[in-house]
mmCIF file of C-alpha atoms in Angstrom:
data_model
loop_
_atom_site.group_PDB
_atom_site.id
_atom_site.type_symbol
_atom_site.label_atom_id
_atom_site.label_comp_id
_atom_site.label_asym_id
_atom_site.label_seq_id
_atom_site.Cartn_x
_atom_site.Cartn_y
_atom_site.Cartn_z
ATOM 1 C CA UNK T 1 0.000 0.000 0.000
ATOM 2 C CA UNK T 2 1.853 3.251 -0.966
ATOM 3 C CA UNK T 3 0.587 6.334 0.992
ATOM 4 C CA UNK T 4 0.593 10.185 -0.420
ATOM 5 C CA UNK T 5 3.921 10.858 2.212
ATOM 6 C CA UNK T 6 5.508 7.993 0.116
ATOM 7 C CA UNK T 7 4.900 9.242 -3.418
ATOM 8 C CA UNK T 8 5.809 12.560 -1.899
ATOM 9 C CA UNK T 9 9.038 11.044 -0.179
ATOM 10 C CA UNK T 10 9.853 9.088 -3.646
ATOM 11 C CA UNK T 11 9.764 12.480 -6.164
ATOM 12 C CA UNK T 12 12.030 13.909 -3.769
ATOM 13 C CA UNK T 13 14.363 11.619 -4.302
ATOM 14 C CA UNK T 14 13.953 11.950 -8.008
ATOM 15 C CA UNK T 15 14.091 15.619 -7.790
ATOM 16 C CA UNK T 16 17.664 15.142 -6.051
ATOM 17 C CA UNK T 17 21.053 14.700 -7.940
ATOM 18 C CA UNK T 18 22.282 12.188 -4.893
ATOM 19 C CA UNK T 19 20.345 10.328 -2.272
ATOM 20 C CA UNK T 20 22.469 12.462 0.365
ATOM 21 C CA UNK T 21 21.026 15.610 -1.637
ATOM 22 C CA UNK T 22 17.224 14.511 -0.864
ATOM 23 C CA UNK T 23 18.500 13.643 2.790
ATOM 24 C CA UNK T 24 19.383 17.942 2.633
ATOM 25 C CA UNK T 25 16.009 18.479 1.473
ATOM 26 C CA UNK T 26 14.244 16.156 3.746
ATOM 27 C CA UNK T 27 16.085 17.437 6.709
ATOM 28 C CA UNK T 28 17.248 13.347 7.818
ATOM 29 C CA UNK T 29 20.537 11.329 7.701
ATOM 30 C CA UNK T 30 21.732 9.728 4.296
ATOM 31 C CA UNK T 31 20.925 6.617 5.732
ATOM 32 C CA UNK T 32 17.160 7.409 6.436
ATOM 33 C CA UNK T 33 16.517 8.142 3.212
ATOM 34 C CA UNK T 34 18.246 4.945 2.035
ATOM 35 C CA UNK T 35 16.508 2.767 4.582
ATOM 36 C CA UNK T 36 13.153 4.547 3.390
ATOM 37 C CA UNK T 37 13.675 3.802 -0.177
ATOM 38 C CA UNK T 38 14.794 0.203 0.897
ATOM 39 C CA UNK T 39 11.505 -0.539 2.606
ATOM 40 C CA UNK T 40 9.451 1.550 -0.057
ATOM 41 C CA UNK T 41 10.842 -0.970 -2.468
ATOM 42 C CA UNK T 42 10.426 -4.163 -0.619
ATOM 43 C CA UNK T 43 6.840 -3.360 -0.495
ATOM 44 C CA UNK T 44 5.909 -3.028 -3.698
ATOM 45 C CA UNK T 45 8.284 -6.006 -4.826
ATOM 46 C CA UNK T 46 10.311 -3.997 -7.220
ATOM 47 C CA UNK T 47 13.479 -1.812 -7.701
ATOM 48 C CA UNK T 48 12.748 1.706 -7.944
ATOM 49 C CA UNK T 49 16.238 3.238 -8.093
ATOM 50 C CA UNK T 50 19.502 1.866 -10.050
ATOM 51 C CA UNK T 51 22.146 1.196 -7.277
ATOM 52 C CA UNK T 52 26.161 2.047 -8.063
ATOM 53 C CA UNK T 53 25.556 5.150 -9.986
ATOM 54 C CA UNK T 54 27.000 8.746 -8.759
ATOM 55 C CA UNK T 55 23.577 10.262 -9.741
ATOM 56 C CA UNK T 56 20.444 8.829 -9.204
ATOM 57 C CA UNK T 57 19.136 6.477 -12.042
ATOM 58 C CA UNK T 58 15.809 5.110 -12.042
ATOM 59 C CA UNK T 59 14.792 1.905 -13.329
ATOM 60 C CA UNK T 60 11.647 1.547 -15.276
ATOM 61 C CA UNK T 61 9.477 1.008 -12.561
ATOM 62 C CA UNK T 62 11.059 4.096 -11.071
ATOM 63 C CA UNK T 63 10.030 6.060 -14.127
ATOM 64 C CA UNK T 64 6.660 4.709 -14.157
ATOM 65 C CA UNK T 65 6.054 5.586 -9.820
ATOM 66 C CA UNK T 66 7.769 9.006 -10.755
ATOM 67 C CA UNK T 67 5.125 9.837 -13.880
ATOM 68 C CA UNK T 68 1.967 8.461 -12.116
ATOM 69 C CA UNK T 69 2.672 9.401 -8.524
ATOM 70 C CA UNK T 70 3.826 13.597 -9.669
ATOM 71 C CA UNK T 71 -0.024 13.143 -10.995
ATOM 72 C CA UNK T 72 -1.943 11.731 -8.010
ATOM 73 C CA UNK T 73 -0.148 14.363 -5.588
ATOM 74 C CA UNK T 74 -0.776 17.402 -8.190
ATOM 75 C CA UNK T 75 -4.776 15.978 -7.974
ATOM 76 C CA UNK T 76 -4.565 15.532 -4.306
ATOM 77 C CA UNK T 77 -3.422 18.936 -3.839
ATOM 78 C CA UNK T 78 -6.372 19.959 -6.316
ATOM 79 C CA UNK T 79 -8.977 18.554 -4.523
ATOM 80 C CA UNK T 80 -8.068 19.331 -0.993
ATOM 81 C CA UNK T 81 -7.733 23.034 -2.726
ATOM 82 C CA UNK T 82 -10.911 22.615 -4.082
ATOM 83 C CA UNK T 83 -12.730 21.109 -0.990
ATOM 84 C CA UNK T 84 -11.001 23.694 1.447
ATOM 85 C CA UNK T 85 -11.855 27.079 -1.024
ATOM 86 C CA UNK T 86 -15.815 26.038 -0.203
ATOM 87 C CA UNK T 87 -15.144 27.011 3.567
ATOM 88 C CA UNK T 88 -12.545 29.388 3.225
ATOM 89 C CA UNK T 89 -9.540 27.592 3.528
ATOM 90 C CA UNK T 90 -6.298 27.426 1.799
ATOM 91 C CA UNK T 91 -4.844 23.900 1.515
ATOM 92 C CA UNK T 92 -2.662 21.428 -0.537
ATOM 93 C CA UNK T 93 0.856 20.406 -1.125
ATOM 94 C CA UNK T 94 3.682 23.256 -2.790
ATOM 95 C CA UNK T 95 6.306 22.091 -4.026
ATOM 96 C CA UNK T 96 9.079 25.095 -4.470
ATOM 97 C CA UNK T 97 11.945 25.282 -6.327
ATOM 98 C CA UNK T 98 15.085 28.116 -5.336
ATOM 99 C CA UNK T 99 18.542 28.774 -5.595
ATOM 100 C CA UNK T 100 20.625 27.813 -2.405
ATOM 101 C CA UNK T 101 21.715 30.855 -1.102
ATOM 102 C CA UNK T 102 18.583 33.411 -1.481
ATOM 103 C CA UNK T 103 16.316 30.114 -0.865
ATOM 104 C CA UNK T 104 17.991 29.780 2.439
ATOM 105 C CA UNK T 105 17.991 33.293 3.440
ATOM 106 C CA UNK T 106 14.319 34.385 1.973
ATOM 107 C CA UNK T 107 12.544 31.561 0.690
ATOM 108 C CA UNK T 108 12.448 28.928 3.665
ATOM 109 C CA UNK T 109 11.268 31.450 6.307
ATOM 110 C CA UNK T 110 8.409 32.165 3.472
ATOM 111 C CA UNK T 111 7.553 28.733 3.354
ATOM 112 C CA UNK T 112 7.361 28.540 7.474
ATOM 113 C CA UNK T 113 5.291 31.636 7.602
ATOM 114 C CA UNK T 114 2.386 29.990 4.853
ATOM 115 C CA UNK T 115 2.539 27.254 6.564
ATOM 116 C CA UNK T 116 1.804 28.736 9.988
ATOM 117 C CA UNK T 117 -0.980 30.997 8.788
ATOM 118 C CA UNK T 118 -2.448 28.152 6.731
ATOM 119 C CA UNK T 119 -2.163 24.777 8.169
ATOM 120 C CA UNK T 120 -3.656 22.929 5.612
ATOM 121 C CA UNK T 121 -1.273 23.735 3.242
ATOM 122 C CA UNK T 122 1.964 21.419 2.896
ATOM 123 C CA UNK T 123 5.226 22.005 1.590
ATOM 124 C CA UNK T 124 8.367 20.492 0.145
ATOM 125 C CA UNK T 125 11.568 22.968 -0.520
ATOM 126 C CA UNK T 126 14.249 22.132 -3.222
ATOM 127 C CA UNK T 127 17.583 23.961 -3.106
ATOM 128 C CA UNK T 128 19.638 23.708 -5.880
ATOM 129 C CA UNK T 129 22.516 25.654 -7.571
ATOM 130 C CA UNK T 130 20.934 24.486 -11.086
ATOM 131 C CA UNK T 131 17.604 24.975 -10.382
ATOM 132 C CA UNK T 132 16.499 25.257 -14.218
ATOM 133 C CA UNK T 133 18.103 21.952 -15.010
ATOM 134 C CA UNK T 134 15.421 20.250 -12.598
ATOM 135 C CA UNK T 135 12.026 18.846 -14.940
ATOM 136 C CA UNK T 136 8.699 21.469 -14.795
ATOM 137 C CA UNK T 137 6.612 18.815 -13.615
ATOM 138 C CA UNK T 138 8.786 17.887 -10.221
ATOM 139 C CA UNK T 139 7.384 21.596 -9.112
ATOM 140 C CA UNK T 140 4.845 24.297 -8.697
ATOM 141 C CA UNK T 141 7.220 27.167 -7.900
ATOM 142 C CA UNK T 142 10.496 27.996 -9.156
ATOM 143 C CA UNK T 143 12.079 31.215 -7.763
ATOM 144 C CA UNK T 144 14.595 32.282 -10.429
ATOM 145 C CA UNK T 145 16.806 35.242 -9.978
ATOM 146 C CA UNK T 146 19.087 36.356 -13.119
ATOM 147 C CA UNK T 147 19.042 35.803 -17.019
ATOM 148 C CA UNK T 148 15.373 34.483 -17.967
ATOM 149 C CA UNK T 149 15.412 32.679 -21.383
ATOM 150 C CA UNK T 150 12.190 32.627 -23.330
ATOM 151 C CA UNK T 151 9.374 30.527 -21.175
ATOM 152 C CA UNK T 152 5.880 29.767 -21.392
ATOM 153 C CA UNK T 153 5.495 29.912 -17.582
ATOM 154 C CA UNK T 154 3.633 32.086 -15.709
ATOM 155 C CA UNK T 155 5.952 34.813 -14.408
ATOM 156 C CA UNK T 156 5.727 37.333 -11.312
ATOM 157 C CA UNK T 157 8.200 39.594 -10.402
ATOM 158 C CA UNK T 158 9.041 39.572 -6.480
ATOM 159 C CA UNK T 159 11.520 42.069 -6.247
ATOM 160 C CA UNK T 160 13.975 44.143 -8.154
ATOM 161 C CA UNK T 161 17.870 43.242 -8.245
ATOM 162 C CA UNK T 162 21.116 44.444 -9.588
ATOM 163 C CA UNK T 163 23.972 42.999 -10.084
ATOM 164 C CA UNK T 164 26.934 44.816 -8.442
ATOM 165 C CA UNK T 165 30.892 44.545 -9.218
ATOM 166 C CA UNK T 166 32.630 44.575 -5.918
ATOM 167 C CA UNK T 167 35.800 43.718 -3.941
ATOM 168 C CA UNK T 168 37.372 44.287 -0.416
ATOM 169 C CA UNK T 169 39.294 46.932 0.720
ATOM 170 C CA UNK T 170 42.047 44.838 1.173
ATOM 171 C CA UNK T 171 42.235 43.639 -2.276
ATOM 172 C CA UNK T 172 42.003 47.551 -3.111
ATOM 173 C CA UNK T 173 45.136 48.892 -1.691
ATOM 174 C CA UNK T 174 47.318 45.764 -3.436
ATOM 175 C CA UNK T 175 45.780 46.381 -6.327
ATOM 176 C CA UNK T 176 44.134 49.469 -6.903
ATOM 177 C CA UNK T 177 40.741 49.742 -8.877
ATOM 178 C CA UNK T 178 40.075 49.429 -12.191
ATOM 179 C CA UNK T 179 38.559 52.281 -13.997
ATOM 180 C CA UNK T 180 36.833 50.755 -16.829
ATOM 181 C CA UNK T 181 35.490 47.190 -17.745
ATOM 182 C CA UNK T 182 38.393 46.674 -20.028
ATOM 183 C CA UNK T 183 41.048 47.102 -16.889
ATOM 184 C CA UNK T 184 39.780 43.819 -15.344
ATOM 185 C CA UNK T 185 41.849 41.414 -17.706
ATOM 186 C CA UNK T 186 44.895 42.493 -15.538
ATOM 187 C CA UNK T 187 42.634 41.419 -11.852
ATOM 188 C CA UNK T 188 41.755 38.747 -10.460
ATOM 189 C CA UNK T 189 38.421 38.107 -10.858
ATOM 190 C CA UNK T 190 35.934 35.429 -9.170
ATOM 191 C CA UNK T 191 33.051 33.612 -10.705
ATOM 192 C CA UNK T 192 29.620 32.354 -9.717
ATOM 193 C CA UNK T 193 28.735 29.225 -11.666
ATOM 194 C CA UNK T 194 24.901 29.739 -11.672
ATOM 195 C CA UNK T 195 21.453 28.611 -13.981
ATOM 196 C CA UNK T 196 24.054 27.607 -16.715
ATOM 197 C CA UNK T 197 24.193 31.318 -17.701
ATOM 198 C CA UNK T 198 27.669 32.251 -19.648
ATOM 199 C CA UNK T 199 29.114 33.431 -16.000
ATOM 200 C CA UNK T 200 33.064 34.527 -17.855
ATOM 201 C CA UNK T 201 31.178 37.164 -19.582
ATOM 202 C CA UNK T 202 30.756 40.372 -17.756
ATOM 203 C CA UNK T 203 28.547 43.000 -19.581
ATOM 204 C CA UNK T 204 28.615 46.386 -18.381
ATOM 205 C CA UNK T 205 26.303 49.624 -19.907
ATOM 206 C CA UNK T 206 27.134 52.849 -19.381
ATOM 207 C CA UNK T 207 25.296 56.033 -18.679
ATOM 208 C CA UNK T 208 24.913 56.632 -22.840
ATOM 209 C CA UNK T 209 24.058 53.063 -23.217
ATOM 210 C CA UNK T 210 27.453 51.939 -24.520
ATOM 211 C CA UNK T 211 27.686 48.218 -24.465
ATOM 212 C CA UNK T 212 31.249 47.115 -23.315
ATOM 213 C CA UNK T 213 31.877 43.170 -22.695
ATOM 214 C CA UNK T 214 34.902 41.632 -21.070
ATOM 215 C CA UNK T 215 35.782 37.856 -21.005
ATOM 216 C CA UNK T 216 37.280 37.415 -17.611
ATOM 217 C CA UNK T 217 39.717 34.239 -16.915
ATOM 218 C CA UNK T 218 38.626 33.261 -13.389
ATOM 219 C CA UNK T 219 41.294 32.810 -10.731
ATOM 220 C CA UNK T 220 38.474 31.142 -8.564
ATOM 221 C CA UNK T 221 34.830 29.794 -9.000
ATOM 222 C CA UNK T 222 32.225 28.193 -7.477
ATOM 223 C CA UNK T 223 28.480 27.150 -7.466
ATOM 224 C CA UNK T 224 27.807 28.185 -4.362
ATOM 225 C CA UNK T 225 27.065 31.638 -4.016
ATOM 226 C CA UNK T 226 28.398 31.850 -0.383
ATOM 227 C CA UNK T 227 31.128 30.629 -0.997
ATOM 228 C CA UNK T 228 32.399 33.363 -3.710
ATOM 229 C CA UNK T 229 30.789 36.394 -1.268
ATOM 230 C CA UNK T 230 33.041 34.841 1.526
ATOM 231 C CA UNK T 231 36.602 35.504 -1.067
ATOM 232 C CA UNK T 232 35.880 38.396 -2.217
ATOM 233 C CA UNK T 233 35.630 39.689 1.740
ATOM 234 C CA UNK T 234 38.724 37.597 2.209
ATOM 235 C CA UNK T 235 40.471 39.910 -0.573
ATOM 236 C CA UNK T 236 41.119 37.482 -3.068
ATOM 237 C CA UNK T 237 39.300 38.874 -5.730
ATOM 238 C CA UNK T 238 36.770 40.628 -7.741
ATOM 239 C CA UNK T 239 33.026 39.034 -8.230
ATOM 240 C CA UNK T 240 29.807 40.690 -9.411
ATOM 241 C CA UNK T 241 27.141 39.720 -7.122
ATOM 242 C CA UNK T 242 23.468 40.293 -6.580
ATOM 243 C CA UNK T 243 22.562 43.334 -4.752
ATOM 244 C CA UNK T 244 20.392 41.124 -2.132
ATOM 245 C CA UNK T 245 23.303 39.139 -0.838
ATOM 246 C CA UNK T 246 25.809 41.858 -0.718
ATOM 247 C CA UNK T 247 23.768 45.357 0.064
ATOM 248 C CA UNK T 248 24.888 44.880 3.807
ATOM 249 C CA UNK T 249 28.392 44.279 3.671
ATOM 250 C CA UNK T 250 28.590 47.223 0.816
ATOM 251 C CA UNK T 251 26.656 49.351 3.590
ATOM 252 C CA UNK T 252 29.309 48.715 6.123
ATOM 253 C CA UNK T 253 32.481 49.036 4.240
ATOM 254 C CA UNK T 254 33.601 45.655 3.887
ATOM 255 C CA UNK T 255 32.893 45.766 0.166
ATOM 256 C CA UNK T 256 33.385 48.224 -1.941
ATOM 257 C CA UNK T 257 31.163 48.763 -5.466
ATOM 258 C CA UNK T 258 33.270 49.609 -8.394
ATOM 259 C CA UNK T 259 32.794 51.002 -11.711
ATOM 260 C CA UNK T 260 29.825 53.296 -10.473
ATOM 261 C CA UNK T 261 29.453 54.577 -14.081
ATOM 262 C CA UNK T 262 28.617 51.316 -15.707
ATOM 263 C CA UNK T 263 26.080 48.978 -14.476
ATOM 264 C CA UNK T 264 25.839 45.086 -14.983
ATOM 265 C CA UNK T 265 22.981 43.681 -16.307
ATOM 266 C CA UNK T 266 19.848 43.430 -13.927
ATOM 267 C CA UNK T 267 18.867 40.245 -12.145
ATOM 268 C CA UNK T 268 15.029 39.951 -10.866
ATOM 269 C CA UNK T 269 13.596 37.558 -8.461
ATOM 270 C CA UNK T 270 10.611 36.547 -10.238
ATOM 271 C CA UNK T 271 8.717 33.226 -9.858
ATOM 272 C CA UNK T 272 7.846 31.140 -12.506
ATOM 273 C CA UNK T 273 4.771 28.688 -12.190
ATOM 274 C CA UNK T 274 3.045 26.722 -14.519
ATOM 275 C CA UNK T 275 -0.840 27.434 -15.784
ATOM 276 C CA UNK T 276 -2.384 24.936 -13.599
ATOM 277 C CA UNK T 277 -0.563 26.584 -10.626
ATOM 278 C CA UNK T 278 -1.085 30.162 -11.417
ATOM 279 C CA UNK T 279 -4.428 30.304 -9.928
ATOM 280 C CA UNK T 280 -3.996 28.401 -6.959
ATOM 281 C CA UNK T 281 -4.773 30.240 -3.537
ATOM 282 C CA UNK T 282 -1.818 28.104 -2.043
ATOM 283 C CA UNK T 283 0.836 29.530 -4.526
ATOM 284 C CA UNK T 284 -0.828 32.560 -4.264
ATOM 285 C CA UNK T 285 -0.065 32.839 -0.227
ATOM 286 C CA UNK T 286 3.435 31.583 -0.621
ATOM 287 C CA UNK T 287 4.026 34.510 -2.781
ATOM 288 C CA UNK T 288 2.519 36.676 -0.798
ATOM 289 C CA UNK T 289 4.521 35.572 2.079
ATOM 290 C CA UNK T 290 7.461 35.356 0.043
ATOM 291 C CA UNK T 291 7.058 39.208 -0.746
ATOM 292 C CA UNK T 292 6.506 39.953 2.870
ATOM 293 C CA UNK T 293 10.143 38.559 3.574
ATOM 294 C CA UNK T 294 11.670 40.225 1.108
ATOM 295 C CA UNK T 295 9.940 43.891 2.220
ATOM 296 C CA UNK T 296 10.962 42.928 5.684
ATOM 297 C CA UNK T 297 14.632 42.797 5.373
ATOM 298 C CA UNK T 298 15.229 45.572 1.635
ATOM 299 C CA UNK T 299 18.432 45.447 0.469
ATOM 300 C CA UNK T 300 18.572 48.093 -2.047
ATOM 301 C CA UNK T 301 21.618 50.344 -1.573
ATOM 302 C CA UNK T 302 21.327 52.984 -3.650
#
């Protein structure tokens, strides 16, 4: 007998590059999920997920439990939406998709706060530092911040961004700063591999609307955006990042914005949900709530 918390538990897992990536999501130990999976298996008398692979593989029956059970949840979310809007109530399982660092810092306490206010709504949160990579059909929300290629989703802005070119003081005085994009092929600069975007390529405007694009040669990168905040304050380096995770420590001096007469190209939060989502009252609270967090704590600078 499979249960709506298994299905639930299972396109997790698929949703997950690693079973110690769903065991992030799901909050447990690496081997709780694996035990989980184990007994999931044993009672339906088949193997749901290829063992001895880096990434998770499923087997056919996998595919088949994936495709069938993403539809019963999506219809058991329906109906107890449909069922709770005839009293007034707002109810049904979200599944949201982020990036790690803003989902961490924005997005989970957004999640916490619809679920306080309305109980009968359930969540799962997916952080990922590819979220666009991840199917359409293994969520209801994406929240996407940066280059948006063409999409028929349903999009809503959240809040406005820029991208911001910035180092340490520290790196300043060995260094000096440049004085137009073309100066940074002699820095050393520090990328953020994110949403598969071409991150090497740093396009600046300036106040006439010249264009001027420079193909940096990273000294370091990373996926995680943490990570390249945390060099750049150690002085290793230049890195453009978004206004929201870098507004405070430009406030206080331990960043410094450069190139003031250019600016990088913009970088939105907006959320992305499919048609059948766009009406829902439960999406509809989590972006409200998700708007109230970002209100709560601006980060705009300038």
């Amino acid at each position: 007998m499979l249960s709506s918390e298994d299905l639930r538990f299972f396109l997790v897992v698929v949703a997950s590059q690693s079973l110690a990536e769903a065991a992030r999501t799901l909050d447990v130990t690496p081997p709780a999920v694996t035990q989980r999976l184990a007994a999931l298996e044993r009672r339906l008398g088949v193997r749901l997920v290829e063992r001895g692979r880096r990434r998770i593989a499923l087997t056919d029956e996998g595919d088949l439990l994936a495709a069938r059970g993403r539809r019963i949840c999506d219809e058991l979310g329906e109906l107890a939406e449909a069922v709770g809007s005839r009293r007034g109530v707002v109810a049904g399982h979200l599944r949201i998709l982020a990036p790690l660092g803003f989902g961490h810092r924005y997005v989970a306490p957004a999640v916490a706060r619809v679920r306080r206010d309305h109980p009968g709504v359930t969540a799962t949160l997916t952080l990922s530092d590819r979220p666009a990579r991840l199917a359409e059909d293994s969520w209801d929300v994406m929240v996407h911040i940066g280059e948006l290629r063409d999409s028929a989703l349903v999009m809503q802005r959240i809040a406005f961004n820029r991208r911001i070119l910035c180092a340490a003081p520290a790196y300043l005085e060995r260094h000096g700063a440049p004085a137009r994009p073309a100066d940074l092929h002699r820095h050393a600069c520090i990328a953020l591999r994110e949403n598969d975007e071409d991150v090497t390529l740093w396009r600046f405007t300036d106040e006439g609307g010249k264009v001027d694009s420079v193909r940096i040669d990273p000294v370091l990168a990373s996926t995680e955006g943490g990570v390249v905040c945390e060099w750049a304050l150690a002085g290793m380096g230049i890195v453009v990042r978004s206004e929201w995770d870098v507004a405070a420590h430009l406030r206080e001096g331990r960043l410094i914005a450069l190139l003031p007469r250019w600016r990088l190209p913009d970088a939105d939060v907006v959320a992305l949900l499919p048609s059948r989502e766009a009406r829902s009252a439960r999406a509809s609270q989590f972006l409200e709530c998700l708007r109230g967090e970002v209100c709560a704590r601006p980060w705009t600078i300038a």
